[in-house]
């Protein structure tokens, strides 16, 4: 005897960000189908870009997603530089790398906080966001803004890292590392989190390849890809770091990958500050000739892809933007079917969508009796954690 | 001071709505609840239902799919209700005003009481904006 | 396998069905084909030589609608972009590649609603990004679509 009910998730949440609308079809406690409707966030950026000049496009592209705010501009300027092999000075390459890695740390900390909240670990949420402020302070000192840095331009960067900033950045990193150790211990060594996340929402390697998944989601399923190593850009071929791979494909593997990547990012930043040469930060290109170019960058969520076609004028003829979540999103359907409702929010969070939409909205299907709002879904998730805590015997 | 005025100016329930934003503003709002800025000590808290809210905080550039939803949510809010347009996108759609999917700015869909400019507004600006809003609430509910 | 070997494999396998190959740089190549050959070429590149499907981008050009399918080979850092030009702008059709890879599912929906291209064989071409009440036959990313400066109020 099955009773099919529709459970809407989205699009507005008290705790969260962009809106989307997911409709989960459940049979008792198990999810049997998912339908996604996006478009609440579509701002027509590709069309806007066609009416702006290349310099202006970079500012718009920054605001595609707030947390990938340095990855999209890097991919965009690299696409433009690819059109005519525009050179970039060494120092600018290092500054781009530092900007990107700082953003990676703050994005993963943000994710860790949200995942903690969904599981019921509100202290992890508060800590992760509190220590994220250290990175925001660095960003504000170096670039002038906590987010939306406006650092990139075609042929280089706009602002230099001053000498006094170097010791400031290093001191903040030194302050942050012990806190990362604490968060890592709190999350990865907790038997309740093991019980809660292991085996949940598994994405197999075959599915990951078929869906062309990117970033930590792919690396947690054993797919060994990382744009920084495979298609080297900025200064990544001048520093050493490890690509973190896990084979299990569950949400726990995704958590491990993201936490360990933060340490690698800190190491990359130190190496860059050490090796960065003095010199110009801008090669001042004058004209963009006709042609096409492709730019790739590794955002915290995966690969950003920009394709720009130019006809020799000041504006792009076509600017195609592909964010990493676009490829990772469809895997939600793959990983949540067969799982229970109380795991739905954490499986969604495991993908780290650029919108962690979990909020109530207007009821879509009035015929259905069992309608749950997302606060209840999160509460179910937190209750499951509490039950596991009791069973394991820790409080 | 009337009862409504006392209550509204001491403890504000805020419903946060994102109508097509890049997330930066939403993250800064959440940042205000975290230990460094901690808005909750001022009695400001986020709620999950529009029917419990005194203030509707809108981020995002009001795209076509969300504009009717915003209007409907505003109508469901118990009055007196106040609306805050957050960020450059909330004020005028910001960089996205030339898009085919952003029809008109927020203040042509619902009446707006306060604007907090910035891209994104810093937490200090948010606190400043909310204090100005509290002043406006006191003024509007005077003598009721 | 590096990009030279990959290009050689593709041109050997498909012969004259590959219309043109242009090497943009050491790691970038663009390849022109007829639209009717896209499924076979995509299957070969994705399955036989194990490239990853990056995304497809469509452009409204003077002589037709051009879709470029971008594939990348992470082990060697190569990106091969396969270009198919659909000359008929009034009723453009091309075969779907979702049989080859599920990762093309969303992008075909997006290109369909923004450019009006029909992907034959794809049964799920519902709108992805545009609102439900967007007028039919109006394709925002075509060059003849001009964004209105001032909108009438939405009810």
XYZ file of C-alpha atoms in Angstrom:
694
model
C 0.000 0.000 0.000
C 1.657 3.120 -1.132
C 0.554 6.662 -0.677
C 2.233 9.002 -3.079
C 2.659 12.488 -1.811
C 4.348 15.532 -3.224
C 6.784 17.368 -1.032
C 7.738 20.774 -2.348
C 11.113 22.216 -1.404
C 11.729 25.825 -2.186
C 11.911 28.498 -3.155
C 12.193 30.748 -0.156
C 13.964 29.899 3.036
C 14.458 31.766 6.265
C 17.966 30.526 6.411
C 18.816 30.442 2.821
C 19.674 31.840 -0.425
C 18.497 31.453 -3.924
C 15.112 30.125 -4.793
C 14.368 27.043 -6.792
C 11.576 24.684 -6.678
C 11.935 20.962 -6.208
C 9.020 18.628 -6.102
C 9.796 15.351 -4.358
C 7.400 12.508 -4.920
C 7.511 10.282 -1.883
C 6.141 6.861 -1.121
C 5.918 6.661 2.621
C 9.360 7.752 3.732
C 11.250 7.030 0.522
C 11.783 9.452 -2.317
C 10.774 7.943 -5.629
C 11.059 10.878 -7.991
C 12.237 14.463 -8.164
C 11.292 17.274 -10.463
C 13.238 20.504 -10.547
C 12.065 23.822 -11.801
C 14.691 26.498 -11.935
C 14.528 29.880 -13.565
C 13.678 31.909 -10.482
C 17.158 33.209 -10.785
C 17.583 33.655 -14.508
C 18.784 37.160 -15.196
C 19.713 36.864 -18.849
C 23.379 37.616 -18.245
C 24.513 36.209 -21.575
C 22.291 38.632 -23.436
C 23.323 41.581 -21.270
C 26.950 40.770 -21.990
C 26.357 41.207 -25.705
C 25.422 44.829 -25.174
C 28.342 45.709 -22.907
C 31.992 46.002 -23.732
C 34.563 43.460 -22.606
C 35.585 45.378 -19.513
C 32.021 45.727 -18.322
C 31.282 42.061 -18.913
C 33.756 41.160 -16.201
C 31.786 43.092 -13.584
C 28.556 41.435 -14.573
C 30.125 38.017 -14.585
C 31.313 38.520 -11.014
C 27.749 38.673 -9.889
C 26.624 35.430 -11.425
C 27.208 33.761 -8.122
C 28.376 35.455 -4.999
C 30.548 32.660 -3.751
C 32.284 31.939 -7.041
C 32.978 35.625 -7.347
C 36.559 35.260 -8.434
C 36.227 32.123 -10.521
C 33.851 33.415 -13.148
C 35.915 36.561 -13.820
C 39.086 34.490 -14.124
C 37.440 32.169 -16.654
C 36.004 35.166 -18.493
C 39.276 37.101 -18.823
C 41.052 33.923 -19.806
C 38.542 33.376 -22.593
C 39.183 36.898 -23.862
C 42.939 36.441 -23.528
C 42.631 33.135 -25.401
C 41.192 34.921 -28.422
C 44.486 36.581 -29.204
C 47.003 34.995 -26.811
C 47.246 38.158 -24.755
C 50.135 37.846 -22.318
C 49.711 38.301 -18.577
C 52.594 39.387 -16.321
C 53.921 36.863 -13.770
C 52.957 38.867 -10.730
C 49.382 39.135 -11.952
C 49.186 35.365 -12.330
C 50.209 34.892 -8.718
C 47.736 37.492 -7.503
C 44.934 35.759 -9.406
C 45.888 32.474 -7.771
C 45.908 33.943 -4.292
C 42.511 35.539 -4.878
C 41.065 32.271 -6.038
C 42.420 30.163 -3.243
C 41.249 32.579 -0.564
C 37.821 32.338 -2.080
C 37.978 28.566 -2.058
C 38.633 28.527 1.671
C 35.800 30.875 2.449
C 33.381 29.022 0.206
C 34.133 25.666 1.786
C 33.781 27.137 5.260
C 30.437 28.559 4.263
C 29.363 25.164 2.996
C 30.531 23.481 6.164
C 28.405 25.817 8.215
C 25.294 25.154 6.177
C 25.815 21.410 6.218
C 26.213 21.633 9.975
C 22.933 23.469 10.252
C 21.067 20.883 8.198
C 22.397 18.155 10.424
C 21.504 19.984 13.608
C 25.043 21.055 14.526
C 24.358 24.730 14.899
C 27.600 25.308 16.728
C 29.509 24.131 13.664
C 27.457 26.615 11.650
C 28.333 29.512 13.929
C 32.008 28.598 14.186
C 32.498 28.030 10.481
C 30.940 31.383 9.637
C 32.805 33.159 12.396
C 36.178 31.954 11.104
C 35.110 32.723 7.602
C 35.208 36.346 8.712
C 38.991 36.091 8.924
C 39.098 35.472 5.196
C 36.579 38.228 4.527
C 38.848 40.621 6.432
C 41.777 39.628 4.235
C 39.694 40.139 1.124
C 38.567 43.525 2.279
C 42.105 44.621 3.053
C 43.555 43.381 -0.210
C 40.765 44.005 -2.693
C 38.553 46.564 -1.007
C 35.413 44.488 -0.656
C 34.357 41.415 1.286
C 32.889 39.894 -1.854
C 32.738 41.012 -5.495
C 36.403 41.871 -5.578
C 36.714 43.598 -8.984
C 40.302 42.420 -9.198
C 40.446 41.060 -12.716
C 40.981 42.743 -16.023
C 42.016 41.510 -19.423
C 45.788 41.275 -19.384
C 46.321 41.338 -15.638
C 44.793 42.464 -12.363
C 43.608 45.845 -11.199
C 45.200 46.069 -7.782
C 48.459 44.930 -6.372
C 49.093 43.133 -3.096
C 51.099 45.618 -1.063
C 54.085 44.555 0.974
C 52.363 45.162 4.301
C 49.455 42.972 3.192
C 51.680 39.936 2.829
C 52.405 39.617 6.534
C 48.763 40.388 7.289
C 47.564 37.555 5.047
C 50.080 35.139 6.547
C 49.095 36.055 10.088
C 45.420 35.494 9.328
C 46.187 32.143 7.777
C 48.175 31.204 10.878
C 45.168 32.155 12.988
C 42.818 30.168 10.784
C 44.678 26.865 10.587
C 44.130 25.753 14.213
C 40.449 26.595 13.838
C 40.308 24.439 10.721
C 41.857 21.617 12.738
C 39.151 22.056 15.334
C 36.360 22.026 12.768
C 37.896 19.077 11.014
C 38.021 17.138 14.273
C 34.481 18.131 15.197
C 33.123 16.934 11.889
C 35.284 14.086 10.671
C 35.920 12.346 13.969
C 32.349 12.387 15.191
C 30.775 8.884 15.085
C 27.333 10.423 14.788
C 28.329 12.225 11.599
C 29.828 9.019 10.279
C 26.557 7.229 10.916
C 24.593 10.079 9.462
C 26.523 10.725 6.267
C 28.247 7.522 5.278
C 26.412 5.602 2.604
C 23.970 8.467 2.078
C 23.364 9.819 -1.408
C 25.981 7.747 -3.194
C 26.942 8.879 -6.680
C 28.720 6.070 -8.526
C 31.766 6.772 -10.653
C 29.940 5.700 -13.824
C 27.089 8.103 -13.144
C 29.541 10.852 -12.272
C 31.250 10.445 -15.642
C 27.993 10.143 -17.565
C 26.607 13.333 -16.019
C 29.971 15.065 -16.587
C 30.087 16.044 -12.912
C 32.663 18.518 -11.752
C 34.549 19.667 -8.702
C 34.396 18.089 -5.261
C 31.278 16.122 -6.233
C 33.224 14.313 -8.951
C 36.374 13.951 -6.868
C 34.372 12.353 -4.069
C 33.206 9.691 -6.523
C 36.688 8.741 -7.655
C 36.836 10.886 -10.805
C 40.288 12.404 -10.848
C 39.750 15.811 -12.414
C 40.880 19.242 -11.320
C 41.094 22.137 -13.746
C 44.012 23.636 -11.852
C 46.124 20.611 -12.645
C 44.658 19.457 -15.966
C 44.269 22.794 -17.752
C 46.760 24.874 -15.803
C 46.030 28.552 -15.571
C 47.186 31.476 -13.437
C 50.154 30.287 -11.361
C 48.980 26.766 -10.578
C 51.728 25.113 -12.584
C 54.308 26.913 -10.459
C 53.154 25.621 -7.064
C 52.711 22.143 -5.615
C 49.582 20.799 -4.021
C 47.540 17.588 -3.766
C 44.263 16.823 -5.472
C 41.976 15.184 -2.921
C 40.160 12.120 -4.261
C 37.783 9.770 -2.468
C 36.123 6.676 -3.876
C 32.941 6.233 -1.870
C 30.787 8.907 -3.519
C 28.603 9.533 -0.486
C 27.999 12.802 1.345
C 30.720 11.973 3.865
C 33.263 11.651 1.046
C 32.184 15.048 -0.281
C 32.654 16.546 3.170
C 36.139 15.055 3.490
C 37.156 16.362 0.079
C 36.057 19.896 0.867
C 37.646 20.029 4.305
C 40.994 18.700 3.105
C 40.974 21.054 0.121
C 41.019 24.000 2.500
C 44.424 22.925 3.806
C 45.753 22.615 0.272
C 44.471 26.108 -0.499
C 46.290 27.545 2.503
C 49.470 25.862 1.310
C 49.066 27.260 -2.206
C 48.592 30.786 -0.855
C 51.772 30.563 1.200
C 53.769 29.283 -1.746
C 52.430 32.069 -3.963
C 53.251 34.801 -1.458
C 56.711 33.359 -1.223
C 57.412 33.004 -4.932
C 55.623 36.060 -6.282
C 58.096 38.209 -8.250
C 58.103 41.987 -8.335
C 56.976 43.526 -11.556
C 54.035 44.911 -13.500
C 50.542 43.635 -12.909
C 48.993 44.580 -16.220
C 50.009 44.096 -19.829
C 47.566 46.774 -21.081
C 46.162 45.172 -24.201
C 44.591 47.614 -26.610
C 42.320 45.735 -28.976
C 40.540 42.447 -28.960
C 40.658 41.052 -32.508
C 37.969 38.875 -34.071
C 38.000 35.238 -33.040
C 36.845 32.889 -30.333
C 38.281 31.909 -26.991
C 37.619 29.481 -24.193
C 38.460 30.053 -20.540
C 38.354 27.490 -17.754
C 38.724 27.950 -14.017
C 38.266 25.732 -10.991
C 35.630 27.352 -8.816
C 34.981 25.934 -5.346
C 32.141 23.963 -6.917
C 33.870 22.755 -10.036
C 34.856 23.968 -13.451
C 33.595 27.283 -14.781
C 33.514 27.472 -18.550
C 33.349 30.648 -20.594
C 33.257 30.836 -24.379
C 33.531 34.210 -26.021
C 33.175 35.008 -29.687
C 34.349 38.402 -30.823
C 33.979 40.172 -34.152
C 36.722 42.730 -33.562
C 34.459 45.338 -31.957
C 34.301 46.175 -28.290
C 31.490 43.804 -27.366
C 31.243 40.062 -27.508
C 29.071 38.563 -30.234
C 28.359 35.635 -27.978
C 29.291 34.986 -24.389
C 28.438 31.517 -23.203
C 28.710 30.953 -19.484
C 28.473 27.602 -17.823
C 28.631 27.432 -14.044
C 29.701 24.168 -12.401
C 26.432 23.646 -10.604
C 24.709 23.379 -13.993
C 26.359 20.011 -14.566
C 26.188 18.871 -10.951
C 22.529 19.644 -10.399
C 21.022 16.734 -12.348
C 22.933 14.358 -10.105
C 20.579 15.334 -7.288
C 17.898 13.298 -8.981
C 20.291 10.405 -9.359
C 21.378 10.404 -5.717
C 18.162 11.140 -3.851
C 15.865 8.528 -5.392
C 15.619 5.629 -2.992
C 16.751 7.674 -0.016
C 14.566 8.837 2.859
C 13.003 12.263 3.187
C 15.076 13.096 6.231
C 18.220 12.797 4.113
C 16.965 14.877 1.210
C 18.290 18.217 2.464
C 21.762 16.932 3.272
C 22.040 15.153 -0.081
C 21.135 18.390 -1.805
C 23.664 20.255 0.303
C 26.307 17.687 -0.651
C 26.198 18.961 -4.201
C 26.804 22.454 -2.813
C 24.494 24.066 -5.289
C 25.006 27.733 -5.818
C 21.585 27.912 -4.298
C 20.931 25.836 -1.245
C 17.300 26.342 -1.648
C 15.311 25.011 1.137
C 12.357 27.126 1.977
C 8.664 27.006 1.987
C 6.705 28.300 -0.882
C 3.157 28.369 -2.139
C 1.675 24.910 -2.226
C 1.655 23.548 -5.728
C -0.552 20.524 -5.604
C -3.629 21.155 -3.464
C -4.983 17.646 -4.017
C -2.160 16.048 -2.065
C -2.696 15.589 1.604
C 0.865 15.089 2.851
C 2.446 18.461 2.212
C 5.531 19.312 4.175
C 7.376 22.552 4.184
C 11.106 22.697 4.229
C 11.431 23.758 7.813
C 9.892 20.404 8.595
C 12.309 18.659 6.249
C 15.249 20.256 8.008
C 13.697 19.389 11.343
C 13.356 15.764 10.194
C 17.013 15.790 9.258
C 18.022 17.212 12.634
C 15.800 14.705 14.442
C 17.423 11.828 12.615
C 20.793 13.071 13.838
C 19.461 13.241 17.395
C 18.175 9.659 17.195
C 21.546 8.448 15.984
C 23.249 10.339 18.789
C 21.120 8.543 21.346
C 21.760 5.188 19.768
C 25.506 5.666 19.708
C 25.470 6.940 23.240
C 27.060 10.370 22.818
C 25.175 13.487 23.783
C 3.766 55.150 22.854
C 1.123 52.720 21.595
C 1.494 48.992 22.172
C 2.095 48.282 18.509
C 4.833 50.822 18.398
C 6.600 49.458 21.440
C 6.463 45.927 20.135
C 7.454 46.719 16.579
C 10.375 48.875 17.505
C 11.779 46.394 20.002
C 11.575 43.074 18.243
C 11.345 42.832 14.509
C 10.483 39.617 12.732
C 12.056 39.585 9.298
C 11.112 37.390 6.383
C 13.911 37.135 3.874
C 13.026 36.706 0.251
C 15.408 36.288 -2.665
C 13.928 37.172 -6.011
C 16.729 36.253 -8.354
C 19.937 37.290 -6.655
C 23.529 36.208 -6.905
C 23.543 35.142 -3.264
C 26.009 37.704 -2.000
C 23.297 39.747 -0.312
C 21.724 36.655 1.157
C 25.020 35.548 2.615
C 25.611 38.976 4.129
C 22.203 38.826 5.770
C 23.037 35.466 7.282
C 26.394 36.855 8.297
C 24.583 39.331 10.490
C 23.288 36.480 12.561
C 26.699 34.984 13.154
C 28.803 35.774 16.217
C 30.674 38.793 14.912
C 27.657 40.984 14.188
C 24.907 39.066 15.960
C 21.729 40.930 15.079
C 19.655 38.712 17.303
C 20.801 40.581 20.355
C 18.815 43.553 19.027
C 15.703 41.454 18.884
C 15.817 41.053 15.129
C 15.175 37.513 14.001
C 14.422 35.710 10.773
C 11.140 33.829 10.538
C 9.998 31.060 8.289
C 6.515 32.215 7.481
C 5.345 35.410 5.854
C 2.396 35.492 8.205
C 4.664 35.963 11.198
C 6.707 38.712 9.641
C 6.766 42.435 10.268
C 9.401 43.228 7.708
C 9.891 41.760 4.260
C 13.541 41.871 3.260
C 13.911 41.495 -0.492
C 17.151 40.772 -2.251
C 17.599 40.131 -5.914
C 16.598 41.783 -9.135
C 12.924 40.840 -9.218
C 12.874 38.599 -12.212
C 9.704 37.761 -14.085
C 9.090 34.462 -12.401
C 9.323 35.811 -8.927
C 7.512 39.139 -9.351
C 3.995 37.665 -9.008
C 5.148 35.577 -6.051
C 6.492 38.689 -4.334
C 3.242 40.513 -4.839
C 1.273 37.605 -3.484
C 3.490 37.274 -0.434
C 3.191 40.991 0.255
C -0.579 40.727 0.171
C -0.468 37.868 2.667
C 1.613 39.825 5.126
C -0.355 41.075 8.084
C -0.343 44.868 8.072
C 1.324 47.105 9.180
C 4.071 45.650 7.042
C 7.357 47.165 6.020
C 9.475 46.320 3.035
C 13.211 46.712 2.747
C 14.843 46.638 -0.676
C 18.264 45.179 -0.173
C 21.293 45.879 -2.252
C 21.719 47.498 -5.635
C 19.515 44.837 -7.207
C 16.695 45.496 -4.791
C 16.887 49.231 -5.326
C 16.830 49.301 -9.101
C 17.835 45.889 -10.464
C 21.417 47.109 -10.478
C 23.533 45.712 -13.288
C 20.662 43.623 -14.537
C 18.345 46.399 -15.551
C 18.985 45.718 -19.226
C 17.927 42.104 -19.054
C 14.955 40.526 -20.780
C 14.042 38.674 -17.636
C 13.892 41.530 -15.143
C 10.724 43.419 -15.875
C 10.599 46.234 -13.412
C 12.336 47.133 -10.165
C 11.026 46.055 -6.797
C 9.458 49.363 -5.873
C 7.115 49.129 -8.837
C 5.843 45.749 -7.694
C 5.337 46.470 -3.994
C 5.778 49.642 -1.936
C 9.228 49.885 -0.374
C 9.986 51.588 2.920
C 13.750 51.442 3.109
C 16.676 50.867 0.812
C 19.998 49.446 1.892
C 22.425 50.120 -0.969
C 25.592 48.188 -1.704
C 26.751 45.294 -3.764
C 26.592 43.579 -1.381
C 25.873 45.898 1.537
C 28.315 45.324 4.337
C 26.898 44.073 7.637
C 27.546 47.499 9.129
C 25.353 49.005 6.395
C 22.664 46.455 7.140
C 22.645 47.371 10.797
C 22.536 51.058 9.891
C 19.662 50.482 7.494
C 17.661 48.531 10.017
C 18.108 51.236 12.627
C 16.735 53.773 10.156
C 13.848 51.443 9.528
C 13.118 51.186 13.222
C 12.946 54.968 13.300
C 10.461 54.910 10.460
C 8.379 52.223 12.152
C 8.201 54.322 15.298
C 7.025 57.264 13.256
C 4.420 55.316 11.331
C 2.887 53.585 14.306
C 2.869 56.674 16.513
C -0.319 57.219 18.379
C -2.079 54.057 17.237
C 46.477 10.573 -25.514
C 47.202 14.172 -26.457
C 45.286 16.514 -28.721
C 47.213 15.600 -31.877
C 46.499 11.903 -31.433
C 42.860 12.616 -30.680
C 42.423 14.760 -33.775
C 44.137 12.138 -35.911
C 41.877 9.411 -34.517
C 38.787 11.451 -35.239
C 39.766 12.429 -38.782
C 40.864 8.867 -39.587
C 37.607 7.458 -38.283
C 35.265 9.930 -39.942
C 37.164 10.870 -43.085
C 35.346 13.420 -45.209
C 32.518 13.819 -42.721
C 34.848 16.169 -40.845
C 34.633 19.313 -42.949
C 37.406 21.336 -41.406
C 39.838 21.196 -38.511
C 41.477 24.357 -37.247
C 44.114 24.360 -34.517
C 43.670 27.493 -32.478
C 46.617 26.836 -30.200
C 48.514 24.031 -28.555
C 45.538 22.862 -26.568
C 42.530 24.154 -28.501
C 41.006 22.832 -31.728
C 37.782 23.580 -33.574
C 36.153 21.087 -35.910
C 33.320 21.665 -38.396
C 30.789 18.940 -39.247
C 27.335 18.611 -40.770
C 24.524 18.692 -38.184
C 23.368 15.206 -39.235
C 26.659 13.701 -38.070
C 26.611 15.078 -34.550
C 25.435 11.924 -32.764
C 28.110 9.714 -34.293
C 30.864 12.247 -33.698
C 29.716 12.910 -30.136
C 29.537 9.214 -29.394
C 33.044 8.653 -30.722
C 34.546 11.557 -28.812
C 32.701 10.830 -25.578
C 32.803 7.056 -25.495
C 35.633 5.846 -27.712
C 38.295 8.374 -26.835
C 36.838 9.288 -23.434
C 36.539 13.035 -23.571
C 34.284 14.833 -21.096
C 31.303 16.781 -22.387
C 31.791 20.367 -21.267
C 28.749 22.197 -22.623
C 27.119 23.223 -25.896
C 26.860 26.851 -26.950
C 24.664 28.185 -29.710
C 25.178 31.381 -31.698
C 22.809 33.204 -33.996
C 25.039 34.001 -36.955
C 24.432 35.534 -40.389
C 24.397 32.225 -42.220
C 22.520 30.138 -39.711
C 22.358 28.908 -36.149
C 25.637 27.425 -35.072
C 25.897 25.020 -32.162
C 29.345 24.297 -30.792
C 29.754 21.209 -28.615
C 32.769 21.522 -26.358
C 34.590 18.415 -25.178
C 37.635 18.330 -22.960
C 40.272 15.749 -22.213
C 41.428 16.312 -18.674
C 44.467 14.074 -18.771
C 46.058 16.172 -21.507
C 44.379 19.540 -21.017
C 42.918 19.602 -24.529
C 39.584 21.120 -25.539
C 38.029 20.130 -28.880
C 35.003 22.140 -29.976
C 32.778 20.591 -32.615
C 30.815 23.084 -34.701
C 27.552 22.230 -36.482
C 25.896 24.918 -38.580
C 22.133 24.703 -39.027
C 21.342 26.782 -42.089
C 17.552 26.851 -41.692
C 16.698 29.517 -39.153
C 12.931 29.257 -39.477
C 12.700 25.594 -38.500
C 16.046 24.472 -37.122
C 16.490 20.806 -36.196
C 19.340 18.690 -34.946
C 19.500 15.262 -33.329
C 19.723 15.014 -29.585
C 22.904 13.669 -27.991
C 21.229 12.702 -24.725
C 21.453 9.059 -25.808
C 25.216 9.450 -25.785
C 25.471 11.308 -22.503
C 22.889 12.377 -19.940
C 24.904 15.499 -19.246
C 23.407 17.128 -22.343
C 19.915 16.952 -20.872
C 19.696 20.476 -19.485
C 21.660 22.352 -22.106
C 19.395 21.072 -24.892
C 16.373 22.354 -22.981
C 18.079 25.707 -22.569
C 19.118 26.070 -26.196
C 15.623 25.057 -27.261
C 13.948 27.811 -25.290
C 16.519 30.528 -25.924
C 17.142 29.898 -29.638
C 14.221 27.793 -30.803
C 16.261 24.838 -32.018
C 14.436 21.488 -31.987
C 16.412 18.527 -30.712
C 14.915 15.517 -32.449
C 14.588 12.548 -30.148
C 14.655 14.551 -26.922
C 11.260 14.079 -25.352
C 11.811 16.520 -22.506
C 12.201 19.990 -23.979
C 10.218 21.818 -21.307
C 11.356 25.332 -20.489
C 14.219 25.371 -18.050
C 14.938 29.016 -17.370
C 12.223 31.171 -18.846
C 8.920 31.769 -17.042
C 5.924 29.616 -17.970
C 4.089 32.526 -19.517
C 6.916 33.584 -21.806
C 5.371 34.072 -25.278
C 5.922 31.182 -27.678
C 8.117 31.808 -30.675
C 10.091 34.583 -28.988
C 13.686 33.512 -28.581
C 15.665 35.924 -26.397
C 19.145 35.039 -27.529
C 18.477 35.458 -31.211
C 19.900 38.638 -32.660
C 16.527 39.941 -33.816
C 15.243 39.976 -30.229
C 15.665 43.413 -28.773
C 15.274 43.859 -25.038
C 12.491 46.387 -24.440
C 13.744 49.468 -22.659
C 10.696 49.982 -20.559
C 8.351 47.190 -19.562
C 4.656 47.415 -18.996
C 3.591 46.538 -15.504
C 3.089 42.858 -14.803
C -0.100 41.891 -13.099
